[in-house]
Structures are given as structure tokens and as C-alpha cells.
Coordinates of C-alpha atoms and ligand atoms in Angstrom, one line a residue:
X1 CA 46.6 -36.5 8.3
X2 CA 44.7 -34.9 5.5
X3 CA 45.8 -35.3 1.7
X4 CA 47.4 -32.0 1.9
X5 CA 49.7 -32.6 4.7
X6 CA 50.2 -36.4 2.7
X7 CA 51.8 -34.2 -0.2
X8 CA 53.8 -31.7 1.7
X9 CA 55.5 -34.0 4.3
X10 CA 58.0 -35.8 2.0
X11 CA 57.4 -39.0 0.9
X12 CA 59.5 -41.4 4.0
X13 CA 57.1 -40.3 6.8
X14 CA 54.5 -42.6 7.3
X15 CA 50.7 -40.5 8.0
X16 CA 50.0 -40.5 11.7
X17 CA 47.1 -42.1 12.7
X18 CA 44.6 -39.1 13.9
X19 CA 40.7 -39.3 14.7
X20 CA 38.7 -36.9 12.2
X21 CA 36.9 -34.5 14.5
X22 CA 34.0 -32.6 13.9
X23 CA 34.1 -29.5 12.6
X24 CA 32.6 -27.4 15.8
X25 CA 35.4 -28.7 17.7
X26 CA 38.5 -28.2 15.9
X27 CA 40.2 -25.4 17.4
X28 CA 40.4 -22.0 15.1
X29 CA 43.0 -20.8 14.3
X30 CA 44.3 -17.6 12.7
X31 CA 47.2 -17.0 10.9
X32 CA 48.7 -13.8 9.6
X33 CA 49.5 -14.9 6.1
X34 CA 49.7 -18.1 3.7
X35 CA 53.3 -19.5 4.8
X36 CA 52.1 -19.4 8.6
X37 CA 49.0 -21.0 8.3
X38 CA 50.7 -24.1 5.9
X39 CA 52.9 -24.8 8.9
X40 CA 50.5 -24.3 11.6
X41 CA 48.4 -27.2 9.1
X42 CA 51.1 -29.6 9.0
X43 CA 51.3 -29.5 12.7
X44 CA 47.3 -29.2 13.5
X45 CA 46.3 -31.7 11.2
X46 CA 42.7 -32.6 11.3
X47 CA 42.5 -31.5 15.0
X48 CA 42.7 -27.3 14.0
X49 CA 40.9 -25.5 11.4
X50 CA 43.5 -22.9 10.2
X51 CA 42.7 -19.8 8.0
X52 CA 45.3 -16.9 6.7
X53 CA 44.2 -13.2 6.8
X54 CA 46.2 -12.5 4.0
X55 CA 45.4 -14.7 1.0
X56 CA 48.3 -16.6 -0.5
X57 CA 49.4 -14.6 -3.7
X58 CA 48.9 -11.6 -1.8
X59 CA 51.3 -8.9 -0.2
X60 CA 51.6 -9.0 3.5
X61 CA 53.9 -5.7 3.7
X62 CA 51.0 -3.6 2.5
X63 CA 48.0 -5.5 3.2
X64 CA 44.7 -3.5 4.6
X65 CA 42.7 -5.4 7.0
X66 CA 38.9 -5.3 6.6
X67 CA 36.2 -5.3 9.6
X68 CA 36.0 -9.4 8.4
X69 CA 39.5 -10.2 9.7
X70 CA 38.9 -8.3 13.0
X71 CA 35.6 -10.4 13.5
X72 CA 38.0 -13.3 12.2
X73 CA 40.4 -12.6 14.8
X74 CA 38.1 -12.6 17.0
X75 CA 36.6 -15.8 16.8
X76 CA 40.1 -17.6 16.7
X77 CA 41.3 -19.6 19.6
X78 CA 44.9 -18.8 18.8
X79 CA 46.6 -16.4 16.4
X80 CA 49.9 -16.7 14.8
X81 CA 52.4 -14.2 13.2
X82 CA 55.9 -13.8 12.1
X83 CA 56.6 -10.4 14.3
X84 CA 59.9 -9.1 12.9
X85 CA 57.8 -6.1 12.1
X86 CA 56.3 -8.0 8.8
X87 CA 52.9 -7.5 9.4
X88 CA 52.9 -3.4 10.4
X89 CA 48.9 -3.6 10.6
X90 CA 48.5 -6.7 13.4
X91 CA 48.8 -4.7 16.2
X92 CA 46.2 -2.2 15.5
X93 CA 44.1 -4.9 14.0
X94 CA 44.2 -7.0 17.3
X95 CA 43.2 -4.4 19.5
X96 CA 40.4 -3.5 17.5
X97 CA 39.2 -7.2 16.9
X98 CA 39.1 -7.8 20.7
X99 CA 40.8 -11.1 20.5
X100 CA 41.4 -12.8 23.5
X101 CA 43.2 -15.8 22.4
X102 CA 46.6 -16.3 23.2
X103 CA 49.4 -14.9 20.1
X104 CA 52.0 -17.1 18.8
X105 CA 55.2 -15.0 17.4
X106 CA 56.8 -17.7 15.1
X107 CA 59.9 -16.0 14.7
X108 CA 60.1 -15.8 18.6
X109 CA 64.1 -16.5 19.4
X110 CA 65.1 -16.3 15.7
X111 CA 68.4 -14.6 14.9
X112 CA 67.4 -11.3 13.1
X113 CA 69.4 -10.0 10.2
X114 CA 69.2 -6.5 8.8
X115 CA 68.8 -5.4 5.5
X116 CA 69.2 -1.9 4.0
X117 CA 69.2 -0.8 7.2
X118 CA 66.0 -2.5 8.6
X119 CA 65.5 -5.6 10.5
X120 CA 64.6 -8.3 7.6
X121 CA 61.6 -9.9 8.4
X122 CA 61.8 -12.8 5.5
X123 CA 63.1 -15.2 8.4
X124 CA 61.3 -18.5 6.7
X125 CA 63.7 -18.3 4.2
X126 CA 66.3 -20.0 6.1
X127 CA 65.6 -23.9 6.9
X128 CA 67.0 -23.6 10.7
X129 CA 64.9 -20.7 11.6
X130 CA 61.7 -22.8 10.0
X131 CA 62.6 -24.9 12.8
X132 CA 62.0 -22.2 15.1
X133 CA 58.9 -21.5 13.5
X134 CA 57.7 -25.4 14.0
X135 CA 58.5 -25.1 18.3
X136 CA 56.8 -21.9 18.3
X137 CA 53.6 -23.0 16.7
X138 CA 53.6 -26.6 18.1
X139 CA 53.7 -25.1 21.5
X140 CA 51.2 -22.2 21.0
X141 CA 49.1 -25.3 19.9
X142 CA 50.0 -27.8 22.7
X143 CA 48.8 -25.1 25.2
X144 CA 45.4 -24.1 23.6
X145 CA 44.8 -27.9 23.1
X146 CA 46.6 -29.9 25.7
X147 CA 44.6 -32.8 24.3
X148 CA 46.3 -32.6 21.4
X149 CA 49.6 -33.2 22.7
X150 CA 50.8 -36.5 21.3
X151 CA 49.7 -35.5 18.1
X152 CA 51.3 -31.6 17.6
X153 CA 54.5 -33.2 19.3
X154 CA 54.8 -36.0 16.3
X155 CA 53.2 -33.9 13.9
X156 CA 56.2 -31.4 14.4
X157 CA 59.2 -33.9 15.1
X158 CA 58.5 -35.1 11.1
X159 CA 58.3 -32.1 9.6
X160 CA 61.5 -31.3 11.1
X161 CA 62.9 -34.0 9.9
X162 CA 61.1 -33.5 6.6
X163 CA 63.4 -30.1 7.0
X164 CA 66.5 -31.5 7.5
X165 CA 65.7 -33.7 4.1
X166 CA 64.4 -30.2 2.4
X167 CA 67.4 -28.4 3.7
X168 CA 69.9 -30.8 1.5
X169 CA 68.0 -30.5 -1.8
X170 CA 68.6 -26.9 -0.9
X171 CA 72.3 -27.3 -0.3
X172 CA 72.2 -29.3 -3.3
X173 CA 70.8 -27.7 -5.6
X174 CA 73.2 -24.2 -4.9
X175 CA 76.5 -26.5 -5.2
X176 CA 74.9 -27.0 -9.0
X177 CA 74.9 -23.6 -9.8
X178 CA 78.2 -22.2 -10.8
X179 CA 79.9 -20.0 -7.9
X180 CA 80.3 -16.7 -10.3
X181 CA 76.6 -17.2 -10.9
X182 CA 74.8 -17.0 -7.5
X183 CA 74.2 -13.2 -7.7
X184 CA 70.9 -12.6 -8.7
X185 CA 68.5 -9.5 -8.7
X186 CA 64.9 -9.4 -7.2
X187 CA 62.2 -7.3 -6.5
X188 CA 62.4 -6.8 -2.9
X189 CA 65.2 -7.5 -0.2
X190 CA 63.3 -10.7 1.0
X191 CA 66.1 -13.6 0.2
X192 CA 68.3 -12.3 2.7
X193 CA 68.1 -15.2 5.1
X194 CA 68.7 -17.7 2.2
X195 CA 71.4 -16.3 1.0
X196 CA 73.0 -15.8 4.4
X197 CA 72.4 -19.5 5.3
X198 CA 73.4 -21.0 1.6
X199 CA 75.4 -18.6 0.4
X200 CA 74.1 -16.8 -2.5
X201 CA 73.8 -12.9 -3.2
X202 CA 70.1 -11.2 -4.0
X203 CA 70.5 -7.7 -4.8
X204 CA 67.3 -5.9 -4.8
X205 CA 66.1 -2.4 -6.1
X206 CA 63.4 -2.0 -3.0
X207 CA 64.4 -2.8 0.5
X208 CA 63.3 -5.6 3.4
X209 CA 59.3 -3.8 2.5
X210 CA 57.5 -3.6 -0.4
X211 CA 55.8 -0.1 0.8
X212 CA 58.3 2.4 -0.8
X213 CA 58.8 2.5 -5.0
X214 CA 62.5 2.5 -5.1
X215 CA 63.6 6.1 -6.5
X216 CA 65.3 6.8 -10.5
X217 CA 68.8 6.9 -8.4
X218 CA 68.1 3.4 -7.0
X219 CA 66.7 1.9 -10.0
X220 CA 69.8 3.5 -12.0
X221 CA 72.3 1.9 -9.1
X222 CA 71.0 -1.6 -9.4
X223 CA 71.6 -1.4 -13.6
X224 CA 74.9 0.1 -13.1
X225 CA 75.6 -3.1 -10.7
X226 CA 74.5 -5.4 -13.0
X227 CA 77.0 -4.1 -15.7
X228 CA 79.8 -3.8 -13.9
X229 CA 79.4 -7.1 -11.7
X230 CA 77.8 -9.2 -14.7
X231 CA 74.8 -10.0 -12.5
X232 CA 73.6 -13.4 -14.9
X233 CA 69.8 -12.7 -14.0
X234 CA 67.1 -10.7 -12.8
X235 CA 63.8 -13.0 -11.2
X236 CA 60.3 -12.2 -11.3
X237 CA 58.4 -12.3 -7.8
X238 CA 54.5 -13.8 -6.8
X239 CA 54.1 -10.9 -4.7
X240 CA 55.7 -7.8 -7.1
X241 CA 54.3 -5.9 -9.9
X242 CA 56.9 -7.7 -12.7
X243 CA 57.7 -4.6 -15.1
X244 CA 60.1 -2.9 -13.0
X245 CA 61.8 -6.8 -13.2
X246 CA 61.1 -6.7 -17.2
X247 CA 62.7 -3.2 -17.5
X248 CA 65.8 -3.6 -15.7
X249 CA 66.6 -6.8 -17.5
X250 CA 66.0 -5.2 -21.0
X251 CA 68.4 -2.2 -20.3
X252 CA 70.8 -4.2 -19.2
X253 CA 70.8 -7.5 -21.3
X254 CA 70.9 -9.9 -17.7
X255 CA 68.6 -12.3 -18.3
X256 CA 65.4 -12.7 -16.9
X257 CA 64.3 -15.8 -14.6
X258 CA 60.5 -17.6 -13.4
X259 CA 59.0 -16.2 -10.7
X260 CA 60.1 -17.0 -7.2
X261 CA 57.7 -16.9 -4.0
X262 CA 59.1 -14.8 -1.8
X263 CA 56.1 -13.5 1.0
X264 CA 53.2 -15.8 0.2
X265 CA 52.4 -19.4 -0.9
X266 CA 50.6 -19.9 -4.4
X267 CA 46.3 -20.4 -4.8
X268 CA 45.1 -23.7 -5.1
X269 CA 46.2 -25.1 -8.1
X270 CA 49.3 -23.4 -8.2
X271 CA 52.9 -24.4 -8.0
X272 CA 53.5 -23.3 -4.5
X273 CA 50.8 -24.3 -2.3
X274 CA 52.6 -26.1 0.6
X275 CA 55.7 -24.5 1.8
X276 CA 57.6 -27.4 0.9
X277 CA 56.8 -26.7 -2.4
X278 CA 57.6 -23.2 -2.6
X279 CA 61.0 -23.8 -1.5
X280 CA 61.3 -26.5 -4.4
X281 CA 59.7 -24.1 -6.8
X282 CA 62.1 -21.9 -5.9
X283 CA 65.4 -23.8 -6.4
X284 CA 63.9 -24.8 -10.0
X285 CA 64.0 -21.5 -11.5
X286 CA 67.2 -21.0 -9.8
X287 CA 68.7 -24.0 -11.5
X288 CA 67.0 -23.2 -14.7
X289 CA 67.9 -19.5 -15.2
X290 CA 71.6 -20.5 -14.0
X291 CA 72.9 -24.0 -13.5
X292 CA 75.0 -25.7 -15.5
Ligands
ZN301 ZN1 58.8 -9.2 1.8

């Protein structure tokens, strides 16, 4: 296990032994954006060479392929995505990379849940359906590598247990935060697993996308809400432009939060590199802008 996947896995799992392969024979592997390709790492470990198309601080709703991701594509020996409808551009990317290799949909068997309307792609916002993600991945791996077996099968059982431990920080840290006070506004309508699964209300002026502005009627709505509901905060977003954020919590005096990580991991260096840590990043500004 590389230093990385030391960091990310929590501290009670002990590294499994792996041999260091060369670099030619690693398998490739492509992944649609930042938070796929961290778990398809943690599962791979030094055996697969994994690379995201879109870049972690990037948007994934609107993201334009170039001719380099469809030669990328190409070249992989297995692909990963969410599905859900997330990444709009994959399917006319893929047919016009020629890929062959075999496509993992992570969110393969999750329970959808609809938002304004749409089906809510955000799915990795929910610790259970992370799970989902793990089995999907760990078998597109065991069956483009079947000599990696053992070690994608251990690999994934401790970073599902890792889950389980991640899930009760989770649990934990919303029981801190006063009832009355889990209603907060974001950006975008991408929070809608999380708070389905750990009860906690995100309002948001733009929908389950980031494609459409929302309108002067929508952006009036949302201040109107926050008035009358006493909405405590409005949070900032790693994948949003933050003025429209800044604006609404001026005109209406809610307070305004950090940044959460919503559709995409941070760049090196940054506070949400692994998707352990984003989740922790997360339930930090949560408890900051609202706990007791
Ligand atoms: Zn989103």
C-alpha cells in the first residue's frame, strides 16, 4: 500500500503486504472524475495506475472532453463512472475514443433519489451507497486482473470497514449540531443523499446540475426561505463560483460557512485529497458554522 492509501485508510488497519510492480504492467485505469479514481486507488493499490479525466477541483456537470481524454480512454484497461446521468459527456466521449475495455458503473444497484425533479446523481454522499461503489469497483478490478484477486478483495473488505468507522464520525458529528440548525443553503442540490441518510436539510438555489444559472425568481425564493425559516447558514462550494453564495448571505444576514466539497476531491496539497478526507472536511465546517 502506497503512502497515500496509508493516510486515507484510517489509522487501525494494518498496510497489506503488496509486491511493487513495474510501471508497464500495472493495469490503467480511467476514472471519470477525482472521487472515483481515489476509491478505485484504495482498492488497486500499487497493482493499477489510476488517472481522473476530470481534475479534482474541477466541475464534472459541465466538463468538455478534449481529444487527450478520448486517446486516454483509449489506452485504459478499464473505465469507471458514477452513471446516474453525472457525467452527460461519457457516452459520446467513449464512442469516439474507441475504448474497448470493459465500464464499471459505480453507482450500479444504488437506490436513486430525485431532486428538483431529476434523478440526483451525488450518490457518494451517503456512506452505504460508498459501499456499493467499493463492490462495483473491486469487481470491475478482479475481472480485468484476476491475479489481483486476494489483494482487491482485502483491499476493499478494509475500506469498508474504514466506512463503517467514517460513517459514525458522520453520525456523530450531526447529533452535535443543534436540531433547529441542520438547514443549510448550498450552491447546488448535491447533499441530497447526505441529508436523506443523516438527516439534515440542504436547500439549494440551482438544481441536482450545475448547467443552468438559477433564474431572479429562484434566487429571490431561496432569500425569502431563509427569512421566514431562519436558515442559520449559507456554505461556499469547491466546485461553484462563490458570489451568488456571498450575495445571498449578505441580503439576508444567514451566515456564511467554509467551503464544502461537493463533486470533486481537492489538488494536492489541499484539504480534501482522499475521499476520507473530504467527508471529514466537510463535517468541520458543518460543526464550525453551526455546532454548539
Ligand atoms: Zn453536482
Amino acid at each position: 500500500m502506497n503512502e497515500i492509501s496509508r493516510r486515507a485508510v484510517l489509522a487501525c488497519f494494518a498496510a497489506l503486504p503488496t509486491r511493487t510492480l513495474a510501471q508497464g504492467s500495472r493495469l490503467s485505469c480511467m476514472a471519470s472524475f477525482s472521487i472515483l479514481a481515489d476509491f478505485a486507488r484504495r482498492i488497486g493499490g500499487d497493482r493499477v495506475d489510476v488517472a481522473a479525466l476530470v481534475a479534482p477541483g474541477n466541475d464534472a456537470h459541465v466538463y468538455n472532453p478534449t481529444p487527450d481524454d478520448a486517446r486516454r480512454l483509449g489506452a485504459a484497461r478499464l473505465i469507471v463512472v458514477n452513471g446516474l446521468g453525472f457525467e452527460g459527456w461519457i457516452e459520446r466521449l467513449l464512442k469516439a475514443s474507441g475504448a474497448k475495455a470493459p465500464v464499471v458503473v459505480a453507482s450500479a444497484g444504488v437506490k436513486p433519489l430525485r431532486g428538483s425533479g431529476h434523478i440526483d446523481p451525488h450518490a457518494w454522499q451517503s456512506i452505504d451507497n460508498v459501499k456499493i461503489y467499493i463492490a462495483n469497483i473491486r469487481d470491475g478490478l478482479l475481472k480485468a486482473d484476476p491475479d489481483g484477486a486476494e489483494i482487491y478483495r482485502a483491499n476493499a473488505a478494509a475500506y469498508i470497514a474504514g466506512l463503517d468507522l467514517l460513517e459514525k464520525e458522520i453520525r456523530a458529528a450531526v447529533e452535535s449540531i443543534p436540531r433547529e440548525k441542520r438547514r443549510i443553503i448550498t450552491t447546488h442540490d448535491a447533499f441530497g443523499y447526505f441529508g436523506a441518510t443523516y438527516g439534515f436539510s440542504f436547500i439549494a438555489p440551482k438544481g441536482v446540475s450545475t448547467e443552468t444559472e438559477p433564474s431572479a425568481a429562484d434566487v429571490a425564493k431561496i432569500i425569502r426561505q431563509i427569512r421566514a425559516e431562519k436558515i442559520p447558514a449559507v456554505f461556499l462550494e469547491n466546485v461553484s463560483d462563490p458570489r451568488l453564495m456571498q450575495r445571498i448571505a449578505a441580503e439576508t444576514g444567514a451566515k456564511l460557512g467554509g467551503t464544502l466539497f461537493s463533486d470533486s476531491l481537492s489538488p494536492a496539497g489541499g484539504p480534501a485529497v482522499t475521499y476520507v478526507e473530504m467527508v471529514r472536511n466537510n463535517l468541520r465546517e458543518l460543526g464550525a458554522a453551526l455546532g454548539r
